[in-house]
Coordinates of C-alpha atoms in Angstrom, one line a residue:
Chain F
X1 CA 24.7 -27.6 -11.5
X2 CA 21.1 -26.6 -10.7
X3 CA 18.8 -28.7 -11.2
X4 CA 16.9 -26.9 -13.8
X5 CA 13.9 -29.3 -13.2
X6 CA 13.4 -28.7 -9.2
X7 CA 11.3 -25.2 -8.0
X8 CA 13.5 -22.8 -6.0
X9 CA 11.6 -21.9 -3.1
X10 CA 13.6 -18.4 -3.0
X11 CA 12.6 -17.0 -5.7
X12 CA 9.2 -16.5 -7.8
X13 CA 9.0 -18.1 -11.1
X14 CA 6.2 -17.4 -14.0
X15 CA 3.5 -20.0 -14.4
X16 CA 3.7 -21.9 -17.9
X17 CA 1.2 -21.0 -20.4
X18 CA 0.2 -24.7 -20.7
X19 CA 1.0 -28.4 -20.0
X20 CA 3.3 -28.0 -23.7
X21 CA 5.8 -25.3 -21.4
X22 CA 6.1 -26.7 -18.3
X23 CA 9.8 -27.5 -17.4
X24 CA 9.0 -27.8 -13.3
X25 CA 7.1 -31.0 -12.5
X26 CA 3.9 -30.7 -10.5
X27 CA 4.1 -26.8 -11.2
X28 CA 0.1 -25.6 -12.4
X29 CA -0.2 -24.0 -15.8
X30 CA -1.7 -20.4 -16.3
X31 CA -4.2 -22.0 -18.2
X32 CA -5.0 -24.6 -15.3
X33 CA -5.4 -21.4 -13.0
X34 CA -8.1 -19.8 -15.5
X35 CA -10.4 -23.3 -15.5
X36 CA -9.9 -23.6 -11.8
X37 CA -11.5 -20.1 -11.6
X38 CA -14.0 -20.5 -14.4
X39 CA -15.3 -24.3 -13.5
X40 CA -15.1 -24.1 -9.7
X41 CA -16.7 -20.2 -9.3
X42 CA -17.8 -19.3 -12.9
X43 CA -15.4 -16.6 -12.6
X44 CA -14.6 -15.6 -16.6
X45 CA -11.0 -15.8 -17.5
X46 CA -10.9 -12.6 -18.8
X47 CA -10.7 -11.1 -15.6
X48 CA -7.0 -12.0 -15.1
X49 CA -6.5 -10.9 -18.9
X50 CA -4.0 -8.3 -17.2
X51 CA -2.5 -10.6 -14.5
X52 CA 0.5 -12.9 -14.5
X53 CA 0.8 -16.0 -12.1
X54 CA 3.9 -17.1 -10.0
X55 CA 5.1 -19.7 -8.4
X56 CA 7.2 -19.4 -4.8
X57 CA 7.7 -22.7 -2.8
X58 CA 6.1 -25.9 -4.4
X59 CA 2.2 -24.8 -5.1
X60 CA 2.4 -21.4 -3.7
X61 CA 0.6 -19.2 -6.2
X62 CA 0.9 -15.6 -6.6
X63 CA -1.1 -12.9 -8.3
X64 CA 0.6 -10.1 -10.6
X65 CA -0.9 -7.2 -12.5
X66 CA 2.0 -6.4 -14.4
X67 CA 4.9 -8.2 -16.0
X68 CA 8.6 -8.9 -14.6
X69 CA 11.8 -11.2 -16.4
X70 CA 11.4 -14.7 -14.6
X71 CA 12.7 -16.2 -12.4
X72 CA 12.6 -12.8 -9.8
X73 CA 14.1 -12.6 -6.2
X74 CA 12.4 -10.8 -4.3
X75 CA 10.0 -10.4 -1.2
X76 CA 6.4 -10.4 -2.9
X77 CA 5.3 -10.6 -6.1
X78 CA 1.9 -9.3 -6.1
X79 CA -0.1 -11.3 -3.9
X80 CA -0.8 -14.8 -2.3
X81 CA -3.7 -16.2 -4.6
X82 CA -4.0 -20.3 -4.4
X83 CA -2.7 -23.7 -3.2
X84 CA -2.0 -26.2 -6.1
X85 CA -0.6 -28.8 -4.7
X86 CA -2.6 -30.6 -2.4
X87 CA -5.5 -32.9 -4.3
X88 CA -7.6 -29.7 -4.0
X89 CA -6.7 -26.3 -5.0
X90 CA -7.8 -23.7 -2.3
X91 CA -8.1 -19.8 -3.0
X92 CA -6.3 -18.1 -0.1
X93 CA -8.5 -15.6 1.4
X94 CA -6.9 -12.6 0.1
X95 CA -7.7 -14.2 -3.7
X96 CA -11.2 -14.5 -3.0
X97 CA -11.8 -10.9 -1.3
X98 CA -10.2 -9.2 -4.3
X99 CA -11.8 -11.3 -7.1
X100 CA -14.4 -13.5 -5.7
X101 CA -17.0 -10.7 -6.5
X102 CA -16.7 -12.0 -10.2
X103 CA -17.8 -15.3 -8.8
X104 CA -21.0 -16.5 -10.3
X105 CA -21.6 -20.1 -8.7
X106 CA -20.5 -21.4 -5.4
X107 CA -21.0 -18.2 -3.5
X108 CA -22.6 -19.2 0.1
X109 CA -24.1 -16.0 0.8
X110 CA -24.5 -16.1 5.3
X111 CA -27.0 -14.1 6.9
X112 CA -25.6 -11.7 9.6
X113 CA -25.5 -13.9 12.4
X114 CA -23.8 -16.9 10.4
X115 CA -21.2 -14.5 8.8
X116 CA -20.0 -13.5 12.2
X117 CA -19.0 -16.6 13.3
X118 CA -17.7 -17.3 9.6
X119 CA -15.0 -14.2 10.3
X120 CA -14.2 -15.7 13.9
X121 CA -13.0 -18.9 12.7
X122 CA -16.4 -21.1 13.7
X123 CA -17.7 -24.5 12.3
X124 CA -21.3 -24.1 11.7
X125 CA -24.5 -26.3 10.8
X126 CA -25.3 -25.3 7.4
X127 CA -27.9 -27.8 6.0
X128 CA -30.0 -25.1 3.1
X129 CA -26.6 -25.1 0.9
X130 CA -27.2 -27.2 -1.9
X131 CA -24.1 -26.4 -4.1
X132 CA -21.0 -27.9 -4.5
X133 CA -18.6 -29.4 -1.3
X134 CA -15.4 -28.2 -1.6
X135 CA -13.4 -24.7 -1.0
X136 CA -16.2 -22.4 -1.4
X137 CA -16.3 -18.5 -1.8
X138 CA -18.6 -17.5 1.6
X139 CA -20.3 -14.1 1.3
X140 CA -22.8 -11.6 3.0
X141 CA -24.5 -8.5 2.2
X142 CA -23.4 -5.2 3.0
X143 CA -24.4 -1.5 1.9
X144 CA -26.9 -3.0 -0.7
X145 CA -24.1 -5.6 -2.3
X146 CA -23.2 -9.2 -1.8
X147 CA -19.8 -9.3 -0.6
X148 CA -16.8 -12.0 -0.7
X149 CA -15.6 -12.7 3.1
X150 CA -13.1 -15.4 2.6
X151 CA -13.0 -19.3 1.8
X152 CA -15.1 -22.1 3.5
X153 CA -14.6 -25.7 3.4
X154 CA -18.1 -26.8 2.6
X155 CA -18.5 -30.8 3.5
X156 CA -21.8 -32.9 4.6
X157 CA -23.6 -30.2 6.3
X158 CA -21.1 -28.2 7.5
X159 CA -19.1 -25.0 7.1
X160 CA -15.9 -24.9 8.1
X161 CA -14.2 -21.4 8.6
X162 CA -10.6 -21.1 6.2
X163 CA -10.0 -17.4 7.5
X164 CA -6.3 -17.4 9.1
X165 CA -6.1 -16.8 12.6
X166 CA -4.4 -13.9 12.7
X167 CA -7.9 -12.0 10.1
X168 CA -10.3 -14.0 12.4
X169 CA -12.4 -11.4 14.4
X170 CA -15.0 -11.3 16.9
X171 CA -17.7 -8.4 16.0
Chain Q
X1 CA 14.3 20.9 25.1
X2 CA 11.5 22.5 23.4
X3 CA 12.1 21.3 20.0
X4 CA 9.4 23.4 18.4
X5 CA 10.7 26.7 19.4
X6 CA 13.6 26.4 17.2
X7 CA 11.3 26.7 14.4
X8 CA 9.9 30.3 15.9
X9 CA 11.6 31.9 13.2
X10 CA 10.0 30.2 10.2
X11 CA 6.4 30.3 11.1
X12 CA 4.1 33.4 10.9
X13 CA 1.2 32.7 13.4
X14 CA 3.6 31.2 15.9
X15 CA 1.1 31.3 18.8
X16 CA -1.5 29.2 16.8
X17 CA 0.9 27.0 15.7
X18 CA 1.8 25.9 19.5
X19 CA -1.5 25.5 20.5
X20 CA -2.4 23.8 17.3
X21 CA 0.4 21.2 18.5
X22 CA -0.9 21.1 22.1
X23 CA -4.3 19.7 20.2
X24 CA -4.9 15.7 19.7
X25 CA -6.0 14.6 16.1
X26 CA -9.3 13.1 15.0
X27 CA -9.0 9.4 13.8
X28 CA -9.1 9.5 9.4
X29 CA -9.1 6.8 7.6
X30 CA -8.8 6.5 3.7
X31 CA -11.5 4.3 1.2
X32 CA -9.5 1.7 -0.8
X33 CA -10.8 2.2 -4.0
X34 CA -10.0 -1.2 -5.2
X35 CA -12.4 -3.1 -2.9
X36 CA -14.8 0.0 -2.2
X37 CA -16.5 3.4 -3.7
X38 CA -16.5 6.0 -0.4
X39 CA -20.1 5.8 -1.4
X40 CA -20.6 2.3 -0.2
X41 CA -18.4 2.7 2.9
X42 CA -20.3 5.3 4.2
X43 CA -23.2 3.3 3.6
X44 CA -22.2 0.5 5.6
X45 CA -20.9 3.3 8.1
X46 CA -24.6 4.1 8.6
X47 CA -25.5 0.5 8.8
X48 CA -23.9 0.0 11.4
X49 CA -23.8 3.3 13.1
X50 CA -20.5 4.2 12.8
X51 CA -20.3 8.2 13.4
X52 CA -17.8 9.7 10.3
X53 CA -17.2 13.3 9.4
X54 CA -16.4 13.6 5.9
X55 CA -12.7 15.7 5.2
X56 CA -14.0 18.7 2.5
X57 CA -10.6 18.3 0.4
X58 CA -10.8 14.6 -0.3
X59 CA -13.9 12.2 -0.8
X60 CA -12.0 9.2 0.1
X61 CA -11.0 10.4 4.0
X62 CA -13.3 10.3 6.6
X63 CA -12.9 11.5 10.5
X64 CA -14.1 8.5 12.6
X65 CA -14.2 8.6 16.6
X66 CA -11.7 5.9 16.4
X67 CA -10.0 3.1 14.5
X68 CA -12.6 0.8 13.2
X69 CA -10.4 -2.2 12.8
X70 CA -13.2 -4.5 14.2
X71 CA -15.3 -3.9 11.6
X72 CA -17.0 -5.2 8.4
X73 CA -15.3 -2.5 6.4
X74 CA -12.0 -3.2 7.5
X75 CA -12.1 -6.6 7.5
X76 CA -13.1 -6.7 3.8
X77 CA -9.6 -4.2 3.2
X78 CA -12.5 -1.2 2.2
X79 CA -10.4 1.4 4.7
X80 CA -6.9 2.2 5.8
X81 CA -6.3 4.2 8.8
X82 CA -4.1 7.1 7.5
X83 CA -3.7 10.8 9.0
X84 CA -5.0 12.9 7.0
X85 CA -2.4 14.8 6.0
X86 CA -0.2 12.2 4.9
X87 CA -2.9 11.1 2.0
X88 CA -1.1 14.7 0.5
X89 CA 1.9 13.4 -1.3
X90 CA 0.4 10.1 -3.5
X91 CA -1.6 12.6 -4.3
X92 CA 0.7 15.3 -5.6
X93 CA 2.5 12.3 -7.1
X94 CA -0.7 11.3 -9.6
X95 CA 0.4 8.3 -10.5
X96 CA -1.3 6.7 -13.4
X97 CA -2.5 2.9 -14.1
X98 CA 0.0 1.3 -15.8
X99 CA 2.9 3.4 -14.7
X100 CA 6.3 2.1 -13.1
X101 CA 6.2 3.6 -10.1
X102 CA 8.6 3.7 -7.2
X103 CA 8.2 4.1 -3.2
X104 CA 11.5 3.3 -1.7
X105 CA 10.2 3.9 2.1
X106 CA 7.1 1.8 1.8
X107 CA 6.2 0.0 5.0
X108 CA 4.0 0.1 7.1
X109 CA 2.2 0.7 3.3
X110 CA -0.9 3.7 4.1
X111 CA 0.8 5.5 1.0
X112 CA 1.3 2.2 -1.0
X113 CA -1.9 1.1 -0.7
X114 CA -2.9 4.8 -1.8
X115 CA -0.6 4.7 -5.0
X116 CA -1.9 1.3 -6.0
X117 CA -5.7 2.7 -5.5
X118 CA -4.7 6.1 -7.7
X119 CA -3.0 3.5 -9.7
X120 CA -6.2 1.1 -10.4
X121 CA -4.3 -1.5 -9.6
X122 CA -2.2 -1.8 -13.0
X123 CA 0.9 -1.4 -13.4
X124 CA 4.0 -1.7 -11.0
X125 CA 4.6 -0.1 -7.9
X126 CA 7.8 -1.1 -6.5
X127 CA 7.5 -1.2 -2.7
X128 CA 10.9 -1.1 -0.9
X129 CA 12.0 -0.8 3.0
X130 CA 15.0 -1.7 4.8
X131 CA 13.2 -3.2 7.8
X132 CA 12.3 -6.8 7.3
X133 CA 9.0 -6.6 10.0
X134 CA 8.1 -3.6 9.0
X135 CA 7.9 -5.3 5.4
X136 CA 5.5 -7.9 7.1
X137 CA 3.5 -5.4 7.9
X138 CA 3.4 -3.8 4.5
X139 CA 2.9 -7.1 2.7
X140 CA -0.2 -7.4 5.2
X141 CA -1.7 -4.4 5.0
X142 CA -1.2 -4.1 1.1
X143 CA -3.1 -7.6 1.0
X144 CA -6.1 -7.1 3.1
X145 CA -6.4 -4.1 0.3
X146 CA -6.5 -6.2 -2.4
X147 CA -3.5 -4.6 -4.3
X148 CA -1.8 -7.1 -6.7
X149 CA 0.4 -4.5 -8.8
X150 CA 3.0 -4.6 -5.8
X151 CA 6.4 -6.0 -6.2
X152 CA 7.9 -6.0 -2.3
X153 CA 12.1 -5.5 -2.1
X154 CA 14.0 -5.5 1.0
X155 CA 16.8 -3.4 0.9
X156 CA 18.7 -0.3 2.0
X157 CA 17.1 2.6 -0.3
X158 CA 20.1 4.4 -0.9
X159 CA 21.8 1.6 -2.9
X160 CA 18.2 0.1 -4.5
X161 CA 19.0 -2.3 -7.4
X162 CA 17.1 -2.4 -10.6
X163 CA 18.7 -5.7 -11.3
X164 CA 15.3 -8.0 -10.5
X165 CA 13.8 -6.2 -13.1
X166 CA 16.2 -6.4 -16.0
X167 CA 15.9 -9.7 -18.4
X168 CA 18.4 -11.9 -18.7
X169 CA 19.4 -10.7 -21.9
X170 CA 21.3 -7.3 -20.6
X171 CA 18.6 -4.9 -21.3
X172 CA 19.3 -1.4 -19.9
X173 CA 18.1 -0.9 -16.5
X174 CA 14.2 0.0 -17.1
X175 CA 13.8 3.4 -15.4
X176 CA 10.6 4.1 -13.1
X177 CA 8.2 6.9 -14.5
X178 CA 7.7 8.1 -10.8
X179 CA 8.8 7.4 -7.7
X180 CA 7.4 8.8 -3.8
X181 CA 10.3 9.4 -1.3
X182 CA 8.6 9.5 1.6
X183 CA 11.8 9.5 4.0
X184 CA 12.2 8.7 7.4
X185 CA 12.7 11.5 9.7
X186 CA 12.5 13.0 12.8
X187 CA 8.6 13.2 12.8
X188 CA 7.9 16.0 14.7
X189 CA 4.9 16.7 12.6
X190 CA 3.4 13.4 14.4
X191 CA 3.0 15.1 17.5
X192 CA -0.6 15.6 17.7
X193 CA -1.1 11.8 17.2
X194 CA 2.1 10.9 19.3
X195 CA 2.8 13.2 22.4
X196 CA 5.9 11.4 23.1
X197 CA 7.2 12.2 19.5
X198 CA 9.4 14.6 20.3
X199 CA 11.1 12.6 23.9
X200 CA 14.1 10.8 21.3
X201 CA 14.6 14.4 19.5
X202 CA 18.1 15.2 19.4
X203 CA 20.1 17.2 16.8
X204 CA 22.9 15.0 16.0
X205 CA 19.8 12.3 15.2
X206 CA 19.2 15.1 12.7
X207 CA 22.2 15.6 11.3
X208 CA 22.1 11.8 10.8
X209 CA 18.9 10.6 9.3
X210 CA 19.4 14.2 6.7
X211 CA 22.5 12.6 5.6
X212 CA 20.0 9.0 4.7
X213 CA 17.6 11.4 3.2
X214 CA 20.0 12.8 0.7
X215 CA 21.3 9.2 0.2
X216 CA 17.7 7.9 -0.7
X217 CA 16.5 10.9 -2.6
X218 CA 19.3 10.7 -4.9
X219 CA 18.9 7.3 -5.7
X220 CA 15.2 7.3 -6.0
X221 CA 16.0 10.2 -8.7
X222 CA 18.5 8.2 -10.4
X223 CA 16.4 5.6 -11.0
X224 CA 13.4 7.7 -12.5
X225 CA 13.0 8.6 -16.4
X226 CA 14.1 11.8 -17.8
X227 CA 10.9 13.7 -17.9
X228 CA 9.6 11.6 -15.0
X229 CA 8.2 13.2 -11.4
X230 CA 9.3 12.3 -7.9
X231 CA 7.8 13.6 -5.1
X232 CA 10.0 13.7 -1.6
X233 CA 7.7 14.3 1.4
X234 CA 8.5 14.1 5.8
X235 CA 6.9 15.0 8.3
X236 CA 9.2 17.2 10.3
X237 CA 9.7 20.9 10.3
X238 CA 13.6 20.9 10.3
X239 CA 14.7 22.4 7.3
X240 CA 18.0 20.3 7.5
X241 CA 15.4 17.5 6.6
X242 CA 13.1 19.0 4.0
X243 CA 14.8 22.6 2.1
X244 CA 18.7 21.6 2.5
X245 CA 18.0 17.5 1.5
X246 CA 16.3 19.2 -2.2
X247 CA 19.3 21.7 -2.2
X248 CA 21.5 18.8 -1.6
X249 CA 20.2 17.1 -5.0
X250 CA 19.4 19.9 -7.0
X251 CA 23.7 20.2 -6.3
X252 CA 24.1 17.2 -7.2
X253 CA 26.7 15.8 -9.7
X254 CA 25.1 12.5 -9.8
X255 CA 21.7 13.2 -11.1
X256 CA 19.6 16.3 -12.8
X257 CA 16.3 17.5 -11.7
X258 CA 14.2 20.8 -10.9
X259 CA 11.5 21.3 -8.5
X260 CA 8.3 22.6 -10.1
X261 CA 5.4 24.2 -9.2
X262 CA 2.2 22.3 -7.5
X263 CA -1.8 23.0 -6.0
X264 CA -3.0 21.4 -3.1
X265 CA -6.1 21.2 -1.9
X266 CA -4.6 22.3 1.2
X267 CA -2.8 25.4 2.7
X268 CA 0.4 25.5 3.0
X269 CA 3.5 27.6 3.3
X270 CA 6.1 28.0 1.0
X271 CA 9.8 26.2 1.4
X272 CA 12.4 28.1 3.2
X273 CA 15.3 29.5 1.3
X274 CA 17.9 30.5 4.3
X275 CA 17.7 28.7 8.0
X276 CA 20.4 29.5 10.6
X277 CA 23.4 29.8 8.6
X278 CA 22.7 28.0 5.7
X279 CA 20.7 29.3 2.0
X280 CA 19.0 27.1 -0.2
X281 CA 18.7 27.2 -3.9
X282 CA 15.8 29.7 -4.7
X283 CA 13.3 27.2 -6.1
X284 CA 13.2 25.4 -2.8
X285 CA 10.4 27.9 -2.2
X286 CA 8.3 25.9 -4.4
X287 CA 7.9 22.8 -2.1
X288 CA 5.2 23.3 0.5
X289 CA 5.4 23.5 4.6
X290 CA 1.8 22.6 6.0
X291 CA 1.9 23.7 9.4
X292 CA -0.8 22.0 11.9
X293 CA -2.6 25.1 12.3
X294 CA -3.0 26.0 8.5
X295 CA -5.8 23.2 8.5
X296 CA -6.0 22.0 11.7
X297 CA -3.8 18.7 10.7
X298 CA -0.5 16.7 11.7
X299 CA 2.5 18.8 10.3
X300 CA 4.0 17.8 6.7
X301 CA 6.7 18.6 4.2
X302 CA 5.9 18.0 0.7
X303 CA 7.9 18.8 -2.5
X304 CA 7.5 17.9 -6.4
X305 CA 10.5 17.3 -8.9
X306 CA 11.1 16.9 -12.5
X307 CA 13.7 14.6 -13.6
X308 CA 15.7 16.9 -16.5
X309 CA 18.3 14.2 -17.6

């Protein structure tokens, strides 16, 4: 028999509402998701009012803008949004280009030079940001707007590129 | 062989249309309107001096010198490079946020990514292909555009199962409100972006891939609403591909549907009703043939159905 308790890494299951639904251990509720968002990046839960979240493979997170039966097997499910279960979440970089312009704290905003070597992968010196450390959502402007490039680690002084190798560019 | 000589018969400026053929295509690519307005993107264009001609028929395409895939608006998923005539059928199809929308030939995704942008994003828009890289490909490209209403399928189109999306409790099968059956074919409209297009041509290929149209077009109408639209589009000239794969369904025992009437923004000619020794239903007429020297694109095929029953 299945063990009912286990997650199935073929196959995307809905996200629990809360803590009160959760039947797979270790598996992050939707309401977890919305105060990751909102305390890390002051990004309002209403945003995702629209949105389901799935789980495929332990702490793979996936984004939804409709509604299907759970579990569902098949190939995507929307698309790849965060990593739950390390000690620290991350925001893939596809999560933060699509809804990281809702983002109203830890935005590091790189000047043109600095976001270049962001989008080729680079560690840089970055002593001027005085927010958070942790996964923050790194930025530049462009056409008259602020925006979201991908995910940098942010610790003592230094920015550390998260954009995958294979979206890494050299401008 | 000269493949396109067969098609003498069918088209009235037939001079123009040779040369037309003989003529490489500008670069186009399309604004995603989930991460960008075609303001902004010509904006940052002009920031960073990127030449663009805008297309007079549609505000999201614009002619580029050539593919700027190293660039910020790429990179942030703001453009797609897509010829322009193939933006045509998502947008014949309409489809609106919220809808259940179908495209059974999905990768390498420029027309998925399109439906989810017409779309707003809402909804779902089940993307299907047979071809497991090519799916890599789509899932890719429909991620560096931001789109999140995409559920992703692997499997053969002609036998596409609704199962995943029925509840556990045995609901009927719920039925998609449109679907784009955008086939593959012998693609000899692609020849002024790919010279060698026509080098694999050969008419038992044909005769083949018409009988997999027929297969997926079926299907893909069987598994819309009654009342719902499909739209079935190529991009080859052979009517054995385009006029007798509609006759084909509009035969059909297995499903019921009509072709109806459409605009484009385009011109085009009207559908062929008799080719060598076949005829077609009369209403095949209403699909449209856009030759590459009506508008100085790639060659298309492009027709619009109404599921009756």
């Amino acid at each position: 028999m299945a063990d009912e308790s286990a997650n199935d890494p073929h196959r995307f299951e809905r996200l629990p509402a809360t803590e009160a639904d959760r039947e797979v251990e270790g598996r992050a509720t939707r309401a977890e998701v919305l105060a990751f968002w909102s305390e890390n990046y002051g990004v309002d839960p209403d945003v995702f009012d629209c949105h389901t979240f799935w789980e495929k493979g332990a702490g793979k997170v996936w984004v939804f803008a409709d509604d299907l039966p759970s579990p569902v097997d098949v190939e995507a499910v929307g698309m790849t949004f965060l990593r739950t279960r390390q000690e620290h979440w991350k925001p893939t970089t596809d999560a933060v280009q699509r809804f990281g312009r809702h983002a109203e704290e830890n935005v590091l905003v790189l000047d043109r030079e600095e976001a270049e070597r962001f989008l080729d992968g680079e560690t840089q010196d970055l002593p001027r940001w005085d927010g958070d450390w942790g996964y923050v959502v790194v930025a530049h402007e462009i056409a008259d707007d602020v925006e979201p490039i991908g995910v940098g680690l942010y610790l003592r002084g230094e920015l550390r590129s998260q954009i995958p190798k294979g979206r890494q560019r050299n401008l | 062989m000269d493949v396109l000589a067969r098609y003498e018969p069918l088209v009235d400026d037939y001079e123009a249309f040779r040369a037309a053929c003989e003529r490489p295509l500008p670069s186009v690519v399309r604004v995603n309107d989930i991460k960008a307005t075609p303001e902004r993107v010509r904006r940052a264009f002009d920031e960073a001096g990127t030449e663009y001609e805008r297309v007079d028929w549609h505000d999201g395409l614009l002619r580029v010198e050539s593919q700027p895939g190293n660039s910020w608006p790429y990179v942030h998923g703001w453009v797609y490079g897509q010829e322009e005539v193939s933006a045509v059928p998502a947008e014949v199809l309409a489809p609106e946020p919220g809808e259940r929308v179908f495209d059974p030939c999905a990768a390498p995704g420029s027309k998925t990514t399109q439906l989810a942008a017409l779309m707003n994003d809402r909804g779902l828009l089940v993307a299907n292909d047979n071809n497991l890289g090519r799916l890599s490909a789509l899932r890719s490209n429909a991620e560096r555009c931001g789109v999140t209403s995409v559920v992703v399928t692997n499997s053969d189109a002609r036998n596409f199962s609704l199962k995943p999306f029925v509840g556990e409790e045995g609901h009927q099968p719920p039925l998609f409100d449109r679907a784009l059956v955008d086939v593959p074919c012998s693609c000899e409209g692609t020849i002024r972006k790919n010279p060698t297009a026509l080098e694999q041509w050969d008419y038992s290929h044909v005769q083949g891939i018409a009988g997999v149209q027929k297969g997926i077009l079926t299907r893909a109408v069987e598994a819309t609403r009654p009342g719902g639209t499909v739209v079935y589009s190529t991009c080859t000239f052979a009517p054995e591909e385009n006029e007798a794969v509609l006759d084909h369904v509009l035969e059909s025992d297995r499903v019921r549907c009509e072709l109806v009437e459409f605009d484009l923004p385009l011109d085009a000619a009207p559908g062929v009703t008799e080719w060598e020794d076949e005829t077609y239903d009369q209403s095949v007429e209403r699909a449209k043939r856009i030759y590459p020297h009506l508008n100085d694109t790639g060659g298309f095929f492009c027709a619009k159905l109404e599921v009756t029953a």
